[in-house]
XYZ file of C-alpha atoms in Angstrom:
460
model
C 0.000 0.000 0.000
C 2.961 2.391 0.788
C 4.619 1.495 -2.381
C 1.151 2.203 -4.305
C 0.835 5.576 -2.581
C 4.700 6.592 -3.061
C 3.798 5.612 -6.863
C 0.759 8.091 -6.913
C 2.505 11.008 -5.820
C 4.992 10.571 -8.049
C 2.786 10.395 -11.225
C 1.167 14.013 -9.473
C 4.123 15.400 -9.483
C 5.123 14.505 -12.770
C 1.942 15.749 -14.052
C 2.413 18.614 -12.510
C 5.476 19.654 -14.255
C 4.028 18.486 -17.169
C 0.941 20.255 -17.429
C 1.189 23.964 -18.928
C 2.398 26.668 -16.539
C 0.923 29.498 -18.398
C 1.890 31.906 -15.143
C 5.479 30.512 -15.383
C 5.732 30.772 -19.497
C 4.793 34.672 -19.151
C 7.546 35.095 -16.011
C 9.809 33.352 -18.710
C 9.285 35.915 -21.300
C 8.846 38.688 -18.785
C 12.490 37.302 -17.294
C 14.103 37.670 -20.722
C 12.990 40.947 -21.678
C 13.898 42.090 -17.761
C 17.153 40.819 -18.449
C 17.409 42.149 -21.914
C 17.041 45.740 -20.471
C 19.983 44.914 -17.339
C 22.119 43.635 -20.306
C 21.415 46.736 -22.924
C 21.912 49.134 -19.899
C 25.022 47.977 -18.948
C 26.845 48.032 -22.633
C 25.981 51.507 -22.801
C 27.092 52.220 -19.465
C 30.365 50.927 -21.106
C 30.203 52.156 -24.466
C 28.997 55.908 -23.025
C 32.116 55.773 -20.230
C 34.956 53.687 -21.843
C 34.164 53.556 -25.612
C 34.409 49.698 -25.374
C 33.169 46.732 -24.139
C 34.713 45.007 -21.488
C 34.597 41.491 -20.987
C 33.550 42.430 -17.106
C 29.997 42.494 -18.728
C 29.846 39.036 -18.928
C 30.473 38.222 -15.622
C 28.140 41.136 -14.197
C 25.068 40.402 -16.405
C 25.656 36.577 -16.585
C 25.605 36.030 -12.998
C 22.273 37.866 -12.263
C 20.858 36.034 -15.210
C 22.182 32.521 -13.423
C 20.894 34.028 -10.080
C 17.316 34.671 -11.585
C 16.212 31.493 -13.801
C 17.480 29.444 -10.515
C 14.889 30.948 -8.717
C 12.384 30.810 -11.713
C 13.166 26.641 -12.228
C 12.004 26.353 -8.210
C 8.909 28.383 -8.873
C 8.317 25.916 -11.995
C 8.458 23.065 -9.673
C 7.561 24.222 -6.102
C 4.880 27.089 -6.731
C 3.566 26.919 -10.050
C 0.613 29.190 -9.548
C 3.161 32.444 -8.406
C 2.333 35.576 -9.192
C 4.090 36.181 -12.668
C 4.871 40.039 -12.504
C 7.029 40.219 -9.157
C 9.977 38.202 -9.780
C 10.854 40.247 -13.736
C 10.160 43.516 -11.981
C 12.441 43.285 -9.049
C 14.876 41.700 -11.435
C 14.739 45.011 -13.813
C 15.129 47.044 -10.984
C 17.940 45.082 -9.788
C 19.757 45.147 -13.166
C 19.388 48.957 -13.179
C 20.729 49.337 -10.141
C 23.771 47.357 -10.959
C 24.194 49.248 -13.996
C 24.259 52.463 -12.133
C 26.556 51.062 -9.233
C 29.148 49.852 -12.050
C 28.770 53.525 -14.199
C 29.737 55.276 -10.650
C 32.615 52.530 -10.291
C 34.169 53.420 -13.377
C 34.029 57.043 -12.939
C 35.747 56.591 -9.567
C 38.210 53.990 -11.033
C 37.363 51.226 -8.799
C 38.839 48.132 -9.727
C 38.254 44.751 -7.850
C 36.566 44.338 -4.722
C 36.341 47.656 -4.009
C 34.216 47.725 -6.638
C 30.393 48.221 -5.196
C 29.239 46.839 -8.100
C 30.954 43.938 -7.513
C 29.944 43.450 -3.811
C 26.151 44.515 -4.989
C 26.672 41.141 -7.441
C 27.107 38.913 -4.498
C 24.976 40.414 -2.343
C 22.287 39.916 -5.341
C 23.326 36.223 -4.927
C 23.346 36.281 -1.550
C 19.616 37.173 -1.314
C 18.347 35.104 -4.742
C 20.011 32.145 -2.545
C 17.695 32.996 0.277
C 14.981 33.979 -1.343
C 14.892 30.644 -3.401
C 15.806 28.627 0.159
C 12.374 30.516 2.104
C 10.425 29.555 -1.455
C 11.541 25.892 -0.827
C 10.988 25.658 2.949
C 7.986 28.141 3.124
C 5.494 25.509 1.680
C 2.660 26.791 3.674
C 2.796 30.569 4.206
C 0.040 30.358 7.219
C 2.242 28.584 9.547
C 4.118 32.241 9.977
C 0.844 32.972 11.990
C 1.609 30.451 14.582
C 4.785 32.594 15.299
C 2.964 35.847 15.664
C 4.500 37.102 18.988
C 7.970 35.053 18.181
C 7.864 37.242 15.203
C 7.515 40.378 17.105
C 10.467 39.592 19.827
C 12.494 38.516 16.901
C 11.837 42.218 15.673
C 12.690 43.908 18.697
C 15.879 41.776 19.025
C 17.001 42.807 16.014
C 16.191 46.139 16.381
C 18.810 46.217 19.683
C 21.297 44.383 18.398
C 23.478 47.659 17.445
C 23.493 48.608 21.607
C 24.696 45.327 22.386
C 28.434 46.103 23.527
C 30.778 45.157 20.789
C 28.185 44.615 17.817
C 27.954 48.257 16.843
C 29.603 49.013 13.834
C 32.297 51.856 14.004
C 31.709 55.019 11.832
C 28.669 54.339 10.865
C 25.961 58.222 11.181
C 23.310 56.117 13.053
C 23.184 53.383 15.646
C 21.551 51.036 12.939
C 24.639 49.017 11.759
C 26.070 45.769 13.617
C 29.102 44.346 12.693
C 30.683 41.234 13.079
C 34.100 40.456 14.038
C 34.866 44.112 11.991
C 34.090 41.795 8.726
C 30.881 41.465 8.133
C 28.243 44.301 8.672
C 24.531 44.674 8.233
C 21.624 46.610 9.377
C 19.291 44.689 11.562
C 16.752 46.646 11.206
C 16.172 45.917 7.382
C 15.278 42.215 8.738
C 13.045 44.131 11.427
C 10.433 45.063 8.864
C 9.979 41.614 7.959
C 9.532 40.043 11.446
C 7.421 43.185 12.630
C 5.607 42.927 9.783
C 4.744 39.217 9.933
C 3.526 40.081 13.933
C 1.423 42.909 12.999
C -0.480 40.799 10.644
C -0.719 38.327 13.305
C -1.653 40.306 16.064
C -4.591 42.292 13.951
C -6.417 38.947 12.783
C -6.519 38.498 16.343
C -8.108 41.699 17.796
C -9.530 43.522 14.637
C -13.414 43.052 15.738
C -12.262 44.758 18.787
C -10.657 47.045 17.108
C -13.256 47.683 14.403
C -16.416 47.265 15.808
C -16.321 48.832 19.551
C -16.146 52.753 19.391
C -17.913 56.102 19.409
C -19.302 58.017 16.907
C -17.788 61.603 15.876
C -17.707 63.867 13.074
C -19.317 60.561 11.000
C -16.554 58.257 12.201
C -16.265 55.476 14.640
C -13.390 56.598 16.872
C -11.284 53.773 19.050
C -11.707 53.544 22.983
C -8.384 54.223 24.960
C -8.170 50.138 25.598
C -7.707 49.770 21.419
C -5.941 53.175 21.171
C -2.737 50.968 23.453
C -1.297 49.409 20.141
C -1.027 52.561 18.271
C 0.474 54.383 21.130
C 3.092 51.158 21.983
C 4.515 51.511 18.251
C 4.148 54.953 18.390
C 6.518 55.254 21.163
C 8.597 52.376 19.748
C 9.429 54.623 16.470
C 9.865 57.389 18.943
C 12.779 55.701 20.362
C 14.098 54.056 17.614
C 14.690 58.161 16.146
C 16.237 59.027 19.690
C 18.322 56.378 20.334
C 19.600 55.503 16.999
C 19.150 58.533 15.247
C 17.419 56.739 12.411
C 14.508 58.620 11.328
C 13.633 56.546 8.561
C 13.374 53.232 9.933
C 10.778 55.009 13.088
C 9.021 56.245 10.311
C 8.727 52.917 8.320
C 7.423 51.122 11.402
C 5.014 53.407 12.547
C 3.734 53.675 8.643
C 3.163 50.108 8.226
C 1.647 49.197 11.275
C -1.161 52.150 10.453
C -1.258 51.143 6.890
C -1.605 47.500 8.055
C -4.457 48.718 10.632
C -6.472 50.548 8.305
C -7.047 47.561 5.833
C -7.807 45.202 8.709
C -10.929 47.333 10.066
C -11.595 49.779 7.508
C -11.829 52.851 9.694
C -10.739 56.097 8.451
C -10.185 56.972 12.352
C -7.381 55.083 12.575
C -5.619 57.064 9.273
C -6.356 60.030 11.143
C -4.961 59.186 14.505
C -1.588 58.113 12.634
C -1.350 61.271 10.891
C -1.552 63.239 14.084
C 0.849 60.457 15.910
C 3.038 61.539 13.681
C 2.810 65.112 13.213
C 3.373 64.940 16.967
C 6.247 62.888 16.978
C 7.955 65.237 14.292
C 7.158 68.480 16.093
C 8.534 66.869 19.353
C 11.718 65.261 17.618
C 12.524 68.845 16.102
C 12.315 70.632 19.367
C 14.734 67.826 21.201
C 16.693 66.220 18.435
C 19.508 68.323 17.194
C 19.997 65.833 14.501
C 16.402 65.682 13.175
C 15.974 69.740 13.423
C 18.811 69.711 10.975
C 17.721 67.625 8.337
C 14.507 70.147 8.660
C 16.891 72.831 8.009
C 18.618 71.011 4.974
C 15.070 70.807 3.946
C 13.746 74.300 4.198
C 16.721 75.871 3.392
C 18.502 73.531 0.813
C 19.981 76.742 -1.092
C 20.973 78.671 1.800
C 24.791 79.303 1.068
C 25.035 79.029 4.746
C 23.359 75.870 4.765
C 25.239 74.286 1.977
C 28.280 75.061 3.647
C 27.844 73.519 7.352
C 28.926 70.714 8.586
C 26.698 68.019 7.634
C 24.393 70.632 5.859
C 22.690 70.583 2.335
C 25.257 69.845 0.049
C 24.723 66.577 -0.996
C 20.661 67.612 -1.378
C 21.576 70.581 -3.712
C 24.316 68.469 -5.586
C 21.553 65.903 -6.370
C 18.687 68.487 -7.182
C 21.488 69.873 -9.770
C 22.307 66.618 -11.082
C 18.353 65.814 -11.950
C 18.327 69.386 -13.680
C 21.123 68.438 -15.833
C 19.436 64.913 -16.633
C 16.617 67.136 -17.730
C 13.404 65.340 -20.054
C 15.510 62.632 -21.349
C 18.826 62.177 -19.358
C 22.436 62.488 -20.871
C 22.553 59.002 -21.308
C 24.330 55.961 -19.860
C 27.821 57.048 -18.719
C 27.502 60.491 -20.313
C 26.830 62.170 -17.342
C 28.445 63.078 -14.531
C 26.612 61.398 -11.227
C 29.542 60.385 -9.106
C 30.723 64.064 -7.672
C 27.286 63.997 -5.518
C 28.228 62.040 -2.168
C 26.887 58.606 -1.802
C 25.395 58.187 -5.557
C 25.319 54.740 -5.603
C 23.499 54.229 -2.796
C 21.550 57.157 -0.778
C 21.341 59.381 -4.027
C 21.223 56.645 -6.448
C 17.903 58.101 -7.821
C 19.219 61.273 -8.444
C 21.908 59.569 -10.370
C 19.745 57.612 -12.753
C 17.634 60.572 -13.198
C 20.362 62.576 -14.622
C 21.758 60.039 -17.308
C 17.979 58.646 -18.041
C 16.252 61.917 -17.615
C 12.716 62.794 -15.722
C 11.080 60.022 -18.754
C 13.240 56.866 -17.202
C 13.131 57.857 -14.030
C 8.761 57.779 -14.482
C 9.454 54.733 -16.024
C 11.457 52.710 -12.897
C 8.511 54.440 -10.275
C 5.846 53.209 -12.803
C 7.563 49.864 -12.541
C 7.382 50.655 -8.495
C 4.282 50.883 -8.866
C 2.745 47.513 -10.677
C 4.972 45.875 -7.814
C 3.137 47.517 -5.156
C -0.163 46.760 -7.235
C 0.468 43.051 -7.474
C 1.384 43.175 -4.109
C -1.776 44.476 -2.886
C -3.867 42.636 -5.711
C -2.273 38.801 -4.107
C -3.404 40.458 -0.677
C -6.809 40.980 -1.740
C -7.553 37.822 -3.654
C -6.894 36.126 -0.382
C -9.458 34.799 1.576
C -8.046 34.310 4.966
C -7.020 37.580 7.019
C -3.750 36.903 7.650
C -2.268 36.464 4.262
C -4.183 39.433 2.900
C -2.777 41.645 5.828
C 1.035 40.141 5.478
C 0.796 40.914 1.684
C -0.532 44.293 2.275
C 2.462 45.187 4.645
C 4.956 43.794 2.845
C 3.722 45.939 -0.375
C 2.950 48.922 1.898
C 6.306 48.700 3.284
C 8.248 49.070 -0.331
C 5.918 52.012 -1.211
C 6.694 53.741 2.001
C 10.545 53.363 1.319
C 10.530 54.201 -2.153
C 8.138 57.287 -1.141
C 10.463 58.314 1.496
C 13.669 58.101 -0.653
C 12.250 59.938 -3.779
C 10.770 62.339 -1.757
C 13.599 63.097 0.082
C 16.041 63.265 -2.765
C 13.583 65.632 -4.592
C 12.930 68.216 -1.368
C 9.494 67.074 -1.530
C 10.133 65.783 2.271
C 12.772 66.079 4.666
C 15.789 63.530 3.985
C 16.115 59.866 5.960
C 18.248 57.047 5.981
C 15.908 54.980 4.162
C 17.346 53.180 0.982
C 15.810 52.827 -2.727
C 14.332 49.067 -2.730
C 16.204 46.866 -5.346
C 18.347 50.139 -6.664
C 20.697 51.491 -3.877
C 24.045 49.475 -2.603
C 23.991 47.664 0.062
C 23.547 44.131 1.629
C 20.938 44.288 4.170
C 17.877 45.961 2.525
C 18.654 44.094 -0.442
C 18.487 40.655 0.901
C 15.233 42.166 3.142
C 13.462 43.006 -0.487
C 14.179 39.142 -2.078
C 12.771 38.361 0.857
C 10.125 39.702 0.231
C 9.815 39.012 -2.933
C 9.608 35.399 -2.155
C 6.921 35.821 0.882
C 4.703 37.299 -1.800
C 5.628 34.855 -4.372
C 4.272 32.053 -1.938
C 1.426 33.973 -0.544
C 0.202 34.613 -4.257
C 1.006 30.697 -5.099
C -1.508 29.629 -1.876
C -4.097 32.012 -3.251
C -4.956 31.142 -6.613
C -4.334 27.221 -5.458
C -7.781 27.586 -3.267
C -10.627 26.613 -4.323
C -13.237 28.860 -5.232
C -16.488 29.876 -4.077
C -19.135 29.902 -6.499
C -22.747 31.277 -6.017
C -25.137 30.672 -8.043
């Protein structure tokens, strides 16, 4: 009987692969034509800087290629039903980024490792690998729900870690950077989001009746009682601290963003918006009255041409230099390597938007939001085809949370808000929120693979 049974599953499985995957044939195409764009990008990045084309291309755009059919060949076979949008656009965006990182590197001259390009390569593998290992082991995305409140100490672990005596990470502006054995260094709190997020969703399917039903009526809204108003005000304080203590506006902002974002699609109440917005036009009034270091990103912001400004110590400069560098970008960008992106401070990473704006112009740089913004949209569409709580809330964070960053970032760069340590999802250097966003990529890859797998309700 075993041996029939082991037989049966096998001829499933078979059939499985067999059968057509029209989801995975349109991620195929979608994959190509993603990595037809990283590849074009960066030969011109070459031809526009070197007149030539180095072999290094090979290497750069072979490897992310490699990385990204791996992970493609596990959705054929362990999640057939994925989403087929999310994986080709955070591969674009990754390939652009890469591009951008390399064009930097060879104004600078970097050769090697001290190439970021190079180190943004393998910490594209780096995350691919984990992405495809939580696809494999995350077979069931619901049994994250079981580990609501693990989640949530796992998130406030991590969010410590950099006052723990000897993690901290020397030189770094904000207490947000641990570092191992002065090797290896990452920012906890890009892993944060994640666990926080996975609690948050937890926690809400748990309480929202409370939380959605039980109230008073007020200018035509149901407001909260004090008892359901604790939450808010816990995370509220929490991103409070996190600004204080680690100077790290951005990630206090993030938090307290998702969790309201999160809130408002689990009850529906435009109350809770409202009470978020004044959370935190409190918390910013208060951090600019105490915080020397938040009042002067507030002056960078206000008065970004002030000569005075420009000229301080840890004043505007790098805001104007990037404003300038979009100007000379103009409608449709000098082109790859034509421009002249590195002299603004930290282009490849903090101000890597205002560096693609000025070789693609204002028409690429609408072109990688617009691509933001389908992710977003799929994002939110897998959370609302759902039909338990819990996956459509996760989903909704998780999308909410790459929105929030990429709204922070532009904004910032642009003077549209005041500047944060936030970094561009899938574009900027670095390790940490890189590997954070493939991990995400993959939770929403599995969440969208569970929900068109269930069975459908029909009426009628």
């Amino acid at each position: 009987m075993t041996a029939v049974s082991a037989d049966t599953s096998v001829l499933k499985a078979l059939k499985r692969i067999r059968m057509p995957q029209k989801q995975r044939n349109r991620e195929f195409w979608l994959l190509l034509f993603a990595l037809l764009i990283s590849g074009a990008s960066l030969t011109l990045v070459q031809l526009g800087a070197l007149g030539t084309i180095d072999p290094m291309i090979l290497a750069i755009g072979g490897g992310l290629a490699v990385l990204v059919f791996a992970l493609h060949v596990v959705l054929r076979v362990v999640a057939s039903d994925a989403d087929p949008f999310v994986l080709p656009i955070a591969t674009v965006l990754s390939g652009l980024g890469i591009a951008m990182i390399y064009r930097i590197d060879i104004a600078k001259k970097y050769t090697g490792w001290e190439m970021f390009s190079t180190k943004q390569l393998a910490w594209t593998a780096i995350s691919l690998a984990g992405a495809i290992a939580l696809v494999i082991a995350l077979r069931n995305y619901r049994v994250l729900y079981r580990y609501t409140y693990v989640s949530g100490l796992a998130g406030i672990v991590l969010l410590i870690l950099p006052f723990i005596p000897g993690l901290r990470a020397r030189g770094a502006n904000a207490d947000v950077w641990v570092s191992i054995g002065g090797i290896f260094s990452f920012q906890p709190g890009e892993l944060a989001k994640i666990c926080l997020a996975i609690f948050f969703a937890g926690y809400l399917v748990r309480t929202r009746e409370s939380l959605s039903s039980v109230g008073k009526r007020f200018l035509g809204m149901t407001w909260p009682r004090m008892r359901e108003l604790g939450p808010v005000l816990v995370v509220w304080l929490t991103s409070l601290l996190i600004i204080v203590t680690q100077r790290d506006l951005g990630t206090g902002m993030l938090i307290f963003g998702m969790f309201i974002a999160m809130l408002y699609v689990a009850t529906g109440k435009t109350s809770w918006v409202l009470i978020g917005l004044a959370g935190v036009g409190v918390g910013v009034f208060l951090a600019t009255r105490v915080l020397a270091y938040v009042q002067g990103r507030f002056t960078n912001w206000l008065h970004a041409f002030d000569p005075d400004v420009i000229a301080a110590n840890g004043g505007s400069f790098q805001l104007v230099e990037g404003i300038f560098g979009l100007a000379h970008g103009g409608l449709i960008g000098t082109g790859w390597g034509q421009g002249r992106p590195q002299i603004t401070p930290l282009a490849h990473s903090d101000y890597i938007i205002p560096s693609l704006g000025e070789e693609l112009g204002i028409v690429g740089l609408f072109a990688i939001l617009c691509l933001y913004m389908v992710f977003i949209s799929r994002g939110l569409r897998i959370g609302m085809a759902g039909q338990d709580d819990f996956g459509k809330l996760l989903a909704a964070g998780l999308s909410f949370t790459i929105a929030l960053q990429v709204f922070i970032m532009v904004g910032g760069v642009t003077r549209v808000i005041p500047l944060t340590g936030l970094t561009t999802p899938f574009l900027a250097a670095g390790g940490s929120s890189l590997v954070a966003n493939w991990l995400i990529v993959a939770l929403l890859l599995r969440i969208s693979d569970a929900v068109r797998r269930q069975p459908r309700v029909v009426i009628g």
